[in-house]
Short mmCIF file of C-alpha atoms and ligand atoms in Angstrom, two decimals:
data_model
loop_
_atom_site.label_atom_id
_atom_site.label_comp_id
_atom_site.label_asym_id
_atom_site.label_seq_id
_atom_site.Cartn_x
_atom_site.Cartn_y
_atom_site.Cartn_z
CA MET A 1317 21.87 66.80 -13.56
CA THR A 1318 24.71 64.52 -14.63
CA LEU A 1319 24.11 60.87 -15.50
CA PHE A 1320 26.46 58.63 -13.52
CA LEU A 1321 27.30 55.11 -14.69
CA ASP A 1322 29.35 52.99 -12.33
CA VAL A 1323 31.06 49.77 -13.34
CA ASN A 1324 28.25 47.52 -12.08
CA THR A 1325 25.68 49.47 -14.09
CA LEU A 1326 27.86 49.30 -17.20
CA GLY A 1327 28.36 45.55 -16.72
CA SER A 1328 24.59 45.02 -16.40
CA MET A 1329 23.97 47.16 -19.48
CA VAL A 1330 26.27 44.95 -21.57
CA ASP A 1331 24.68 41.81 -20.15
CA GLN A 1332 21.12 43.06 -20.68
CA HIS A 1333 21.76 44.42 -24.16
CA GLY A 1334 24.04 41.56 -25.29
CA THR A 1335 27.81 41.81 -25.81
CA GLU A 1336 27.57 41.29 -29.57
CA GLU A 1337 24.83 43.93 -29.97
CA PHE A 1338 26.79 46.34 -27.76
CA MET A 1339 29.96 45.89 -29.83
CA THR A 1340 28.14 46.11 -33.17
CA GLU A 1341 26.29 49.30 -32.23
CA LEU A 1342 29.45 50.84 -30.76
CA LEU A 1343 31.23 50.02 -34.03
CA GLY A 1344 28.61 52.12 -35.84
CA TYR A 1345 29.21 55.10 -33.51
CA MET A 1346 32.98 54.74 -33.90
CA LYS A 1347 32.90 54.53 -37.69
CA ASP A 1348 30.74 57.65 -37.78
CA ASP A 1349 33.27 59.48 -35.62
CA PHE A 1350 36.32 58.27 -37.59
CA CYS A 1351 34.64 59.35 -40.84
CA ARG A 1352 34.34 62.86 -39.30
CA TRP A 1353 38.01 62.82 -38.19
CA GLU A 1354 38.79 66.31 -39.47
CA GLU A 1355 35.94 67.89 -37.50
CA PHE A 1356 37.62 67.08 -34.18
CA ASP A 1357 39.91 69.15 -32.03
CA LYS A 1358 42.59 66.50 -31.43
CA SER A 1359 45.75 66.26 -29.37
CA SER A 1360 48.10 63.58 -28.10
CA ARG A 1361 47.31 62.47 -24.58
CA THR A 1362 49.07 64.06 -21.62
CA ALA A 1363 51.14 61.48 -19.77
CA ALA A 1364 52.56 61.55 -16.24
CA HIS A 1365 55.22 58.84 -16.06
CA SER A 1366 56.66 57.21 -12.97
CA ASP A 1367 59.17 54.38 -12.64
CA ILE A 1368 56.40 51.75 -12.62
CA GLY A 1369 53.58 53.19 -14.68
CA VAL A 1370 51.80 56.06 -16.35
CA ILE A 1371 48.67 58.14 -15.77
CA GLU A 1372 47.17 59.79 -18.84
CA LEU A 1373 44.47 62.31 -19.75
CA MET A 1374 42.82 61.96 -23.16
CA PRO A 1375 40.60 64.82 -24.37
CA VAL A 1376 38.85 65.35 -27.70
CA ALA A 1377 35.97 67.56 -28.88
CA ASP A 1378 33.80 68.42 -31.84
CA GLY A 1379 31.43 71.37 -32.00
CA VAL A 1380 28.82 69.60 -29.85
CA ASN A 1381 30.50 67.24 -27.37
CA TYR A 1382 33.69 67.29 -25.34
CA GLY A 1383 34.97 63.99 -23.95
CA PHE A 1384 37.91 63.00 -21.81
CA LYS A 1385 39.31 59.86 -20.23
CA TYR A 1386 41.58 59.42 -17.23
CA VAL A 1387 43.52 56.16 -17.60
CA ASN A 1388 46.56 54.48 -16.10
CA GLY A 1389 48.92 51.70 -17.15
CA HIS A 1390 50.86 49.87 -14.43
CA PRO A 1391 52.12 46.53 -15.74
CA PRO A 1392 53.18 44.26 -14.15
CA SER A 1393 53.21 46.01 -10.76
CA ASN A 1394 49.43 46.40 -10.40
CA PRO A 1395 48.51 42.74 -11.12
CA ASN A 1396 51.25 41.75 -8.67
CA VAL A 1397 49.31 43.53 -5.91
CA GLY A 1398 45.89 42.37 -7.12
CA MET A 1399 44.96 45.50 -9.09
CA SER A 1400 44.15 45.97 -12.78
CA THR A 1401 46.89 47.06 -15.17
CA VAL A 1402 44.47 49.52 -16.82
CA MET A 1403 41.78 51.50 -14.90
CA ALA A 1404 39.78 54.42 -16.25
CA PHE A 1405 36.88 56.83 -15.93
CA GLY A 1406 35.73 59.78 -17.99
CA ALA A 1407 33.11 62.36 -18.86
CA LEU A 1408 31.13 63.75 -21.78
CA SER A 1409 30.13 67.41 -21.74
CA ASP A 1410 28.06 69.82 -23.81
CA VAL A 1411 30.39 72.14 -25.70
CA SER A 1412 27.75 74.90 -25.73
CA THR A 1413 27.73 75.26 -21.91
CA GLY A 1414 30.56 73.04 -20.61
CA TYR A 1415 28.02 71.11 -18.51
CA PRO A 1416 29.06 67.44 -17.96
CA ARG A 1417 26.17 65.32 -19.18
CA LEU A 1418 27.81 61.99 -18.30
CA LEU A 1419 30.33 60.77 -15.73
CA SER A 1420 31.16 57.15 -16.41
CA GLU A 1421 33.37 54.24 -15.51
CA LEU A 1422 35.68 53.55 -18.45
CA THR A 1423 37.65 50.46 -17.39
CA LEU A 1424 35.16 47.99 -18.83
CA SER A 1425 34.29 50.48 -21.57
CA THR A 1426 37.96 50.76 -22.58
CA ALA A 1427 38.19 47.00 -23.10
CA LEU A 1428 35.00 47.12 -25.19
CA ARG A 1429 36.08 50.12 -27.26
CA THR A 1430 39.61 48.75 -27.80
CA SER A 1431 38.22 45.50 -29.18
CA VAL A 1432 35.80 47.43 -31.40
CA THR A 1433 38.63 49.67 -32.65
CA SER A 1434 40.62 46.53 -33.45
CA VAL A 1435 37.81 45.00 -35.51
CA MET A 1436 37.16 48.32 -37.25
CA ALA A 1437 40.81 48.30 -38.36
CA ALA A 1438 40.77 44.58 -39.21
CA GLN A 1439 37.65 44.99 -41.36
CA ALA A 1440 39.61 47.56 -43.35
CA LEU A 1441 42.97 45.76 -43.44
CA ALA A 1442 42.78 41.99 -42.98
CA ASN A 1443 42.17 39.59 -45.85
CA PRO A 1444 38.39 39.22 -46.13
CA HIS A 1445 38.49 35.41 -45.81
CA ALA A 1446 40.21 35.55 -42.38
CA THR A 1447 38.92 32.79 -40.09
CA SER A 1448 41.82 32.13 -37.71
CA MET A 1449 43.49 34.31 -35.11
CA GLY A 1450 46.46 33.87 -32.79
CA MET A 1451 46.21 35.96 -29.63
CA ILE A 1452 49.25 36.48 -27.41
CA GLY A 1453 48.25 37.83 -23.99
CA CYS A 1454 45.30 36.57 -21.96
CA GLY A 1455 44.76 39.41 -19.49
CA ALA A 1456 41.86 41.79 -18.88
CA GLN A 1457 41.45 42.94 -22.51
CA SER A 1458 41.73 39.55 -24.15
CA GLU A 1459 38.21 38.06 -24.04
CA PHE A 1460 36.83 41.30 -25.50
CA GLN A 1461 39.25 41.02 -28.41
CA ALA A 1462 38.34 37.37 -28.95
CA ILE A 1463 34.57 37.98 -28.84
CA ALA A 1464 34.71 41.01 -31.14
CA PHE A 1465 36.81 39.13 -33.71
CA HIS A 1466 34.59 36.06 -33.49
CA THR A 1467 31.21 37.79 -33.67
CA ILE A 1468 32.03 40.66 -36.05
CA ILE A 1469 34.95 39.45 -38.22
CA GLY A 1470 33.97 35.77 -38.27
CA ILE A 1471 37.02 34.22 -36.60
CA LYS A 1472 36.28 30.52 -36.05
CA GLU A 1473 39.60 29.26 -34.68
CA LEU A 1474 41.44 31.10 -31.94
CA ARG A 1475 44.83 30.06 -30.64
CA ILE A 1476 45.88 31.70 -27.38
CA PHE A 1477 49.16 32.01 -25.48
CA ASP A 1478 50.25 33.69 -22.26
CA ILE A 1479 53.24 33.17 -20.00
CA ASP A 1480 50.63 32.88 -17.23
CA HIS A 1481 48.85 29.53 -17.69
CA GLN A 1482 46.03 30.46 -15.32
CA ALA A 1483 45.25 33.46 -17.53
CA MET A 1484 45.03 31.12 -20.55
CA ASN A 1485 42.66 28.80 -18.68
CA LYS A 1486 40.49 31.80 -17.69
CA VAL A 1487 40.11 32.87 -21.34
CA ALA A 1488 39.34 29.33 -22.52
CA GLU A 1489 36.71 28.99 -19.78
CA HIS A 1490 35.00 32.33 -20.61
CA LEU A 1491 34.92 31.57 -24.33
CA LYS A 1492 32.99 28.33 -23.75
CA ASP A 1493 29.89 30.55 -24.10
CA TYR A 1494 30.76 30.73 -27.83
CA PRO A 1495 30.37 27.14 -29.11
CA GLU A 1496 31.11 28.15 -32.73
CA LEU A 1497 34.58 29.33 -31.68
CA THR A 1498 37.30 26.69 -31.36
CA VAL A 1499 39.84 27.77 -28.73
CA ILE A 1500 43.27 26.12 -28.68
CA LYS A 1501 45.81 26.73 -25.92
CA ALA A 1502 49.22 27.01 -27.60
CA SER A 1503 52.50 25.94 -26.04
CA SER A 1504 54.47 29.00 -27.23
CA ALA A 1505 53.97 32.38 -28.86
CA LYS A 1506 55.32 30.94 -32.12
CA ALA A 1507 52.88 28.02 -32.08
CA CYS A 1508 50.09 30.46 -31.25
CA VAL A 1509 50.45 32.48 -34.44
CA GLU A 1510 51.50 29.72 -36.87
CA GLY A 1511 49.18 29.77 -39.90
CA ALA A 1512 46.95 32.50 -38.40
CA ASP A 1513 45.22 35.02 -40.67
CA ILE A 1514 45.19 37.62 -37.89
CA VAL A 1515 47.65 38.02 -35.02
CA THR A 1516 46.65 40.00 -31.94
CA THR A 1517 49.31 40.98 -29.42
CA VAL A 1518 47.75 42.14 -26.16
CA THR A 1519 50.48 41.69 -23.59
CA ALA A 1520 51.55 44.07 -20.85
CA ASP A 1521 55.09 44.68 -19.72
CA LYS A 1522 56.92 47.90 -19.06
CA ALA A 1523 59.74 46.92 -21.42
CA TYR A 1524 60.98 46.91 -24.99
CA ALA A 1525 59.50 43.43 -25.48
CA THR A 1526 59.60 41.54 -28.78
CA ILE A 1527 56.53 39.32 -28.65
CA LEU A 1528 56.43 39.07 -32.46
CA THR A 1529 59.70 38.29 -34.26
CA PRO A 1530 60.30 38.01 -38.04
CA ASP A 1531 60.40 34.19 -38.02
CA MET A 1532 56.76 34.17 -36.81
CA ILE A 1533 55.37 36.24 -39.68
CA GLU A 1534 53.68 34.73 -42.75
CA PRO A 1535 52.50 36.37 -46.00
CA GLY A 1536 49.09 38.02 -45.78
CA MET A 1537 48.93 38.23 -41.97
CA HIS A 1538 47.19 41.16 -40.37
CA ILE A 1539 48.82 42.20 -37.08
CA ASN A 1540 46.63 43.86 -34.47
CA GLY A 1541 49.18 45.26 -32.01
CA ILE A 1542 47.52 46.48 -28.81
CA GLY A 1543 50.11 46.38 -26.03
CA GLY A 1544 52.90 48.57 -27.46
CA ASP A 1545 51.35 51.81 -26.25
CA CYS A 1546 53.83 53.75 -24.15
CA PRO A 1547 57.40 55.06 -24.49
CA GLY A 1548 59.72 52.12 -23.70
CA LYS A 1549 56.83 49.57 -23.99
CA THR A 1550 56.71 47.62 -27.26
CA GLU A 1551 55.69 44.20 -28.62
CA ILE A 1552 56.72 44.04 -32.28
CA HIS A 1553 60.28 43.46 -33.50
CA LEU A 1554 61.69 46.29 -35.60
CA ASP A 1555 62.14 44.01 -38.65
CA VAL A 1556 58.47 42.99 -38.52
CA LEU A 1557 57.51 46.66 -38.58
CA LYS A 1558 59.80 47.22 -41.56
CA ALA A 1559 58.17 44.30 -43.43
CA GLY A 1560 54.58 45.57 -43.12
CA LYS A 1561 52.28 48.40 -44.19
CA ILE A 1562 51.62 50.26 -40.95
CA PHE A 1563 48.38 51.99 -39.93
CA VAL A 1564 47.97 54.31 -36.94
CA GLU A 1565 45.35 56.34 -35.08
CA HIS A 1566 46.67 59.86 -34.29
CA GLU A 1567 50.17 59.83 -35.78
CA PRO A 1568 51.84 62.36 -33.41
CA GLN A 1569 50.74 60.27 -30.42
CA THR A 1570 51.66 56.92 -31.98
CA ARG A 1571 55.12 58.13 -33.00
CA VAL A 1572 55.87 58.55 -29.28
CA GLU A 1573 53.89 55.66 -27.80
CA GLY A 1574 53.39 52.96 -30.43
CA ASP A 1575 55.61 50.17 -31.65
CA ILE A 1576 56.70 52.62 -34.35
CA GLN A 1577 58.68 54.53 -31.68
CA GLN A 1578 61.43 52.11 -32.83
CA LEU A 1579 61.32 53.51 -36.40
CA PRO A 1580 62.87 56.74 -37.68
CA ALA A 1581 60.43 59.67 -37.85
CA GLU A 1582 60.48 59.64 -41.68
CA HIS A 1583 59.28 56.02 -41.96
CA LYS A 1584 55.89 56.19 -43.67
CA VAL A 1585 52.81 55.24 -41.70
CA ASN A 1586 49.18 55.50 -42.82
CA PRO A 1587 46.21 57.07 -41.04
CA ILE A 1588 43.60 54.40 -40.36
CA TRP A 1589 40.79 56.98 -40.44
CA LYS A 1590 41.37 57.59 -44.16
CA VAL A 1591 40.85 53.88 -44.89
CA ILE A 1592 37.71 53.81 -42.70
CA ALA A 1593 36.41 56.89 -44.52
CA GLY A 1594 37.10 55.24 -47.90
CA LEU A 1595 39.65 57.90 -48.89
CA GLU A 1596 42.69 55.61 -49.05
CA GLN A 1597 43.39 51.97 -49.70
CA GLY A 1598 44.25 49.63 -46.83
CA ARG A 1599 45.85 46.38 -47.90
CA ASP A 1600 47.47 46.51 -51.37
CA THR A 1601 47.87 42.77 -52.03
CA GLU A 1602 46.69 39.48 -50.54
CA ASP A 1603 50.24 38.65 -49.43
CA GLN A 1604 51.03 42.00 -47.83
CA ILE A 1605 51.62 42.15 -44.05
CA THR A 1606 49.35 44.81 -42.57
CA ILE A 1607 49.99 46.20 -39.08
CA PHE A 1608 47.57 48.19 -36.95
CA ASP A 1609 49.86 49.81 -34.34
CA SER A 1610 47.12 50.65 -31.85
CA VAL A 1611 47.86 52.82 -28.82
CA GLY A 1612 44.29 53.92 -28.05
CA PHE A 1613 43.12 57.38 -29.07
CA ALA A 1614 40.73 59.77 -27.32
CA LEU A 1615 38.22 59.59 -30.18
CA GLU A 1616 37.53 55.91 -29.37
CA ASP A 1617 36.62 56.91 -25.81
CA PHE A 1618 34.49 59.75 -27.17
CA SER A 1619 32.57 57.19 -29.25
CA VAL A 1620 32.01 54.86 -26.32
CA LEU A 1621 30.95 57.75 -24.07
CA ARG A 1622 28.41 58.87 -26.67
CA TYR A 1623 27.17 55.32 -27.09
CA VAL A 1624 26.84 54.37 -23.42
CA TYR A 1625 25.03 57.65 -22.74
CA ASP A 1626 22.46 56.93 -25.45
CA LEU A 1627 22.11 53.29 -24.39
CA ALA A 1628 21.69 54.19 -20.70
CA VAL A 1629 18.94 56.66 -21.60
CA GLN A 1630 17.29 54.02 -23.80
CA LEU A 1631 17.47 51.38 -21.04
CA GLY A 1632 16.56 53.86 -18.29
CA VAL A 1633 19.59 52.99 -16.15
CA GLY A 1634 22.18 55.03 -14.23
CA GLU A 1635 21.93 57.57 -11.46
CA GLN A 1636 21.28 61.30 -11.80
CA ILE A 1637 23.80 63.10 -9.60
CA GLU A 1638 24.33 66.76 -8.72
CA LEU A 1639 27.98 66.92 -9.79
CA ILE A 1640 27.59 70.57 -10.73
CA PRO A 1641 25.58 72.93 -8.48
CA GLN A 1642 22.12 73.95 -9.67
CA LEU A 1643 21.84 77.49 -8.40
CA ASP A 1644 18.80 79.77 -8.31
CA ASN A 1645 21.28 82.61 -8.69
CA PRO A 1646 24.38 81.47 -10.63
CA LYS A 1647 26.39 84.24 -8.99
CA ASP A 1648 25.59 82.95 -5.52
CA LEU A 1649 27.91 79.94 -5.25
CA PHE A 1650 28.77 80.86 -1.66
CA GLY A 1651 25.14 80.26 -0.73
CA LEU A 1652 25.82 76.52 -1.11
CA THR A 1653 27.98 76.61 2.00
CA LYS A 1654 24.99 77.90 3.97
CA ARG A 1655 22.67 75.01 3.18
CA PRO A 1656 21.35 73.26 6.32
CA SER A 1657 22.64 69.85 5.15
CA CYS A 1658 26.19 71.23 4.88
CA SER A 1659 26.21 72.74 8.37
CA SER A 1660 24.72 69.60 9.94
CA THR A 1661 27.53 67.51 8.35
CA ILE A 1662 30.06 69.87 9.91
CA ARG A 1663 28.39 69.51 13.32
CA GLU A 1664 28.56 65.68 13.08
CA VAL A 1665 32.27 65.78 12.23
CA ALA A 1666 32.95 68.17 15.11
N1 LIG B 244 45.78 50.05 -27.68
C1 LIG B 244 44.83 50.31 -26.83
O1 LIG B 244 43.87 51.03 -27.12
C2 LIG B 244 44.86 49.66 -25.48
C3 LIG B 244 43.74 49.73 -24.64
C4 LIG B 244 43.80 49.06 -23.43
C5 LIG B 244 44.95 48.36 -23.04
N2 LIG B 244 46.04 48.36 -23.88
C6 LIG B 244 47.23 47.62 -23.56
O2 LIG B 244 46.92 46.24 -23.74
C7 LIG B 244 47.79 45.45 -22.94
C8 LIG B 244 46.99 44.41 -22.20
O3 LIG B 244 46.17 45.05 -21.25
P1 LIG B 244 45.43 44.17 -20.14
O4 LIG B 244 44.52 45.11 -19.43
O5 LIG B 244 44.88 42.95 -20.75
O6 LIG B 244 46.68 43.80 -19.21
P2 LIG B 244 46.81 42.58 -18.19
O7 LIG B 244 47.94 42.93 -17.29
O8 LIG B 244 45.50 42.27 -17.59
O9 LIG B 244 47.22 41.34 -19.12
C9 LIG B 244 48.44 41.29 -19.81
C10 LIG B 244 48.82 39.83 -20.03
O10 LIG B 244 50.01 39.78 -20.81
C11 LIG B 244 50.75 38.66 -20.37
N3 LIG B 244 52.13 38.76 -20.83
C12 LIG B 244 53.08 39.64 -20.43
N4 LIG B 244 54.23 39.40 -21.08
C13 LIG B 244 53.98 38.38 -21.93
C14 LIG B 244 54.79 37.67 -22.89
N5 LIG B 244 56.07 37.99 -23.09
N6 LIG B 244 54.22 36.67 -23.59
C15 LIG B 244 52.93 36.31 -23.38
N7 LIG B 244 52.13 36.93 -22.47
C16 LIG B 244 52.65 37.95 -21.76
C17 LIG B 244 50.59 38.70 -18.86
O11 LIG B 244 50.89 37.44 -18.26
C18 LIG B 244 49.11 39.07 -18.72
O12 LIG B 244 48.28 37.94 -18.60
C19 LIG B 244 48.51 46.44 -22.02
O13 LIG B 244 49.82 46.61 -22.51
C20 LIG B 244 47.71 47.71 -22.13
O14 LIG B 244 48.49 48.85 -21.90
C21 LIG B 244 46.01 48.99 -25.07
#
């Protein structure tokens, strides 16, 4: 049988287990996977573009597990009709048989894994004394970023900005649950990042946007760029990219989708997995600008699929579903069409 986790079950799991515990344990799974980077069969995601969005498939496998995610990106058209910009689901299968062990929601899980990926990179790249963050963009992903940076990195002061004031109010309201975190609503993107140790850009627009411009950058900043993740969809000004040491997930994918799509192919970028694995240095000096040009890679979804499966088993939640037929005779698939329940359904329809 396949374990099925819908979005309500996943939400309850996070609530029951604790958001901080969930993120910290997921970080452990993700670091393990990034340290095994070379063991994975990796590829850039497959993207189907339309005028207003994209639908992507993201597979990855090691010798034991195969995972994939289906995800879309439709900013700003989806929010304009009351739907999420990003929606996702996925599966984890046994490589030895191909049997899908888990079918799961991945919308909530994507927000959790993206925030955990961001802190994994920031642990490796930001100055260790970082206590303040400016976050531009207050949509669906934003609270997860704020909570991960507060609880894992130790951010104490968070300045937020969004062109949508209601979105800013929503974030400030949700973060009241974290009394040790001071949240300040900024009047502009520039005011949001002024003096910040870490800058997170998590906006959504289907455009070559320049959310971060050179005049906003200060020595030693770490930039956690989340929303430049599709061809023709960027957040960071070209001159900011040129001023920093850039780190990426899967370089062939990021070259096409990340903010670095603005740079020539020969511009050097650094694999974040090598820093996580302790094979290469991250930041070289205290004053250096470091940039994590995140687009979201299949391995992060693989980690969250592995983690939520283990956690669901531990908590005894989820539903066992017969997604794949269990046959007495594996060669008799046709026999399924002769089951009494199938024929009675046909009679009802008729
Ligand atoms: N890198 C990754 O792994 C990853 C994962 C998930 C989502 N994303 C990306 O993160 C971004 C945010 O996703 P979301 O689900 O929160 O989207 P969302 O639509 O819920 O929120 C985006 C917010 O950005 C704001 N915004 C747009 N333009 C702005 C501007 N110029 N200045 C300030 N605010 C602006 C919007 O008002 C909105 O509140 C998207 O671009 C998405 O594609 C990346």
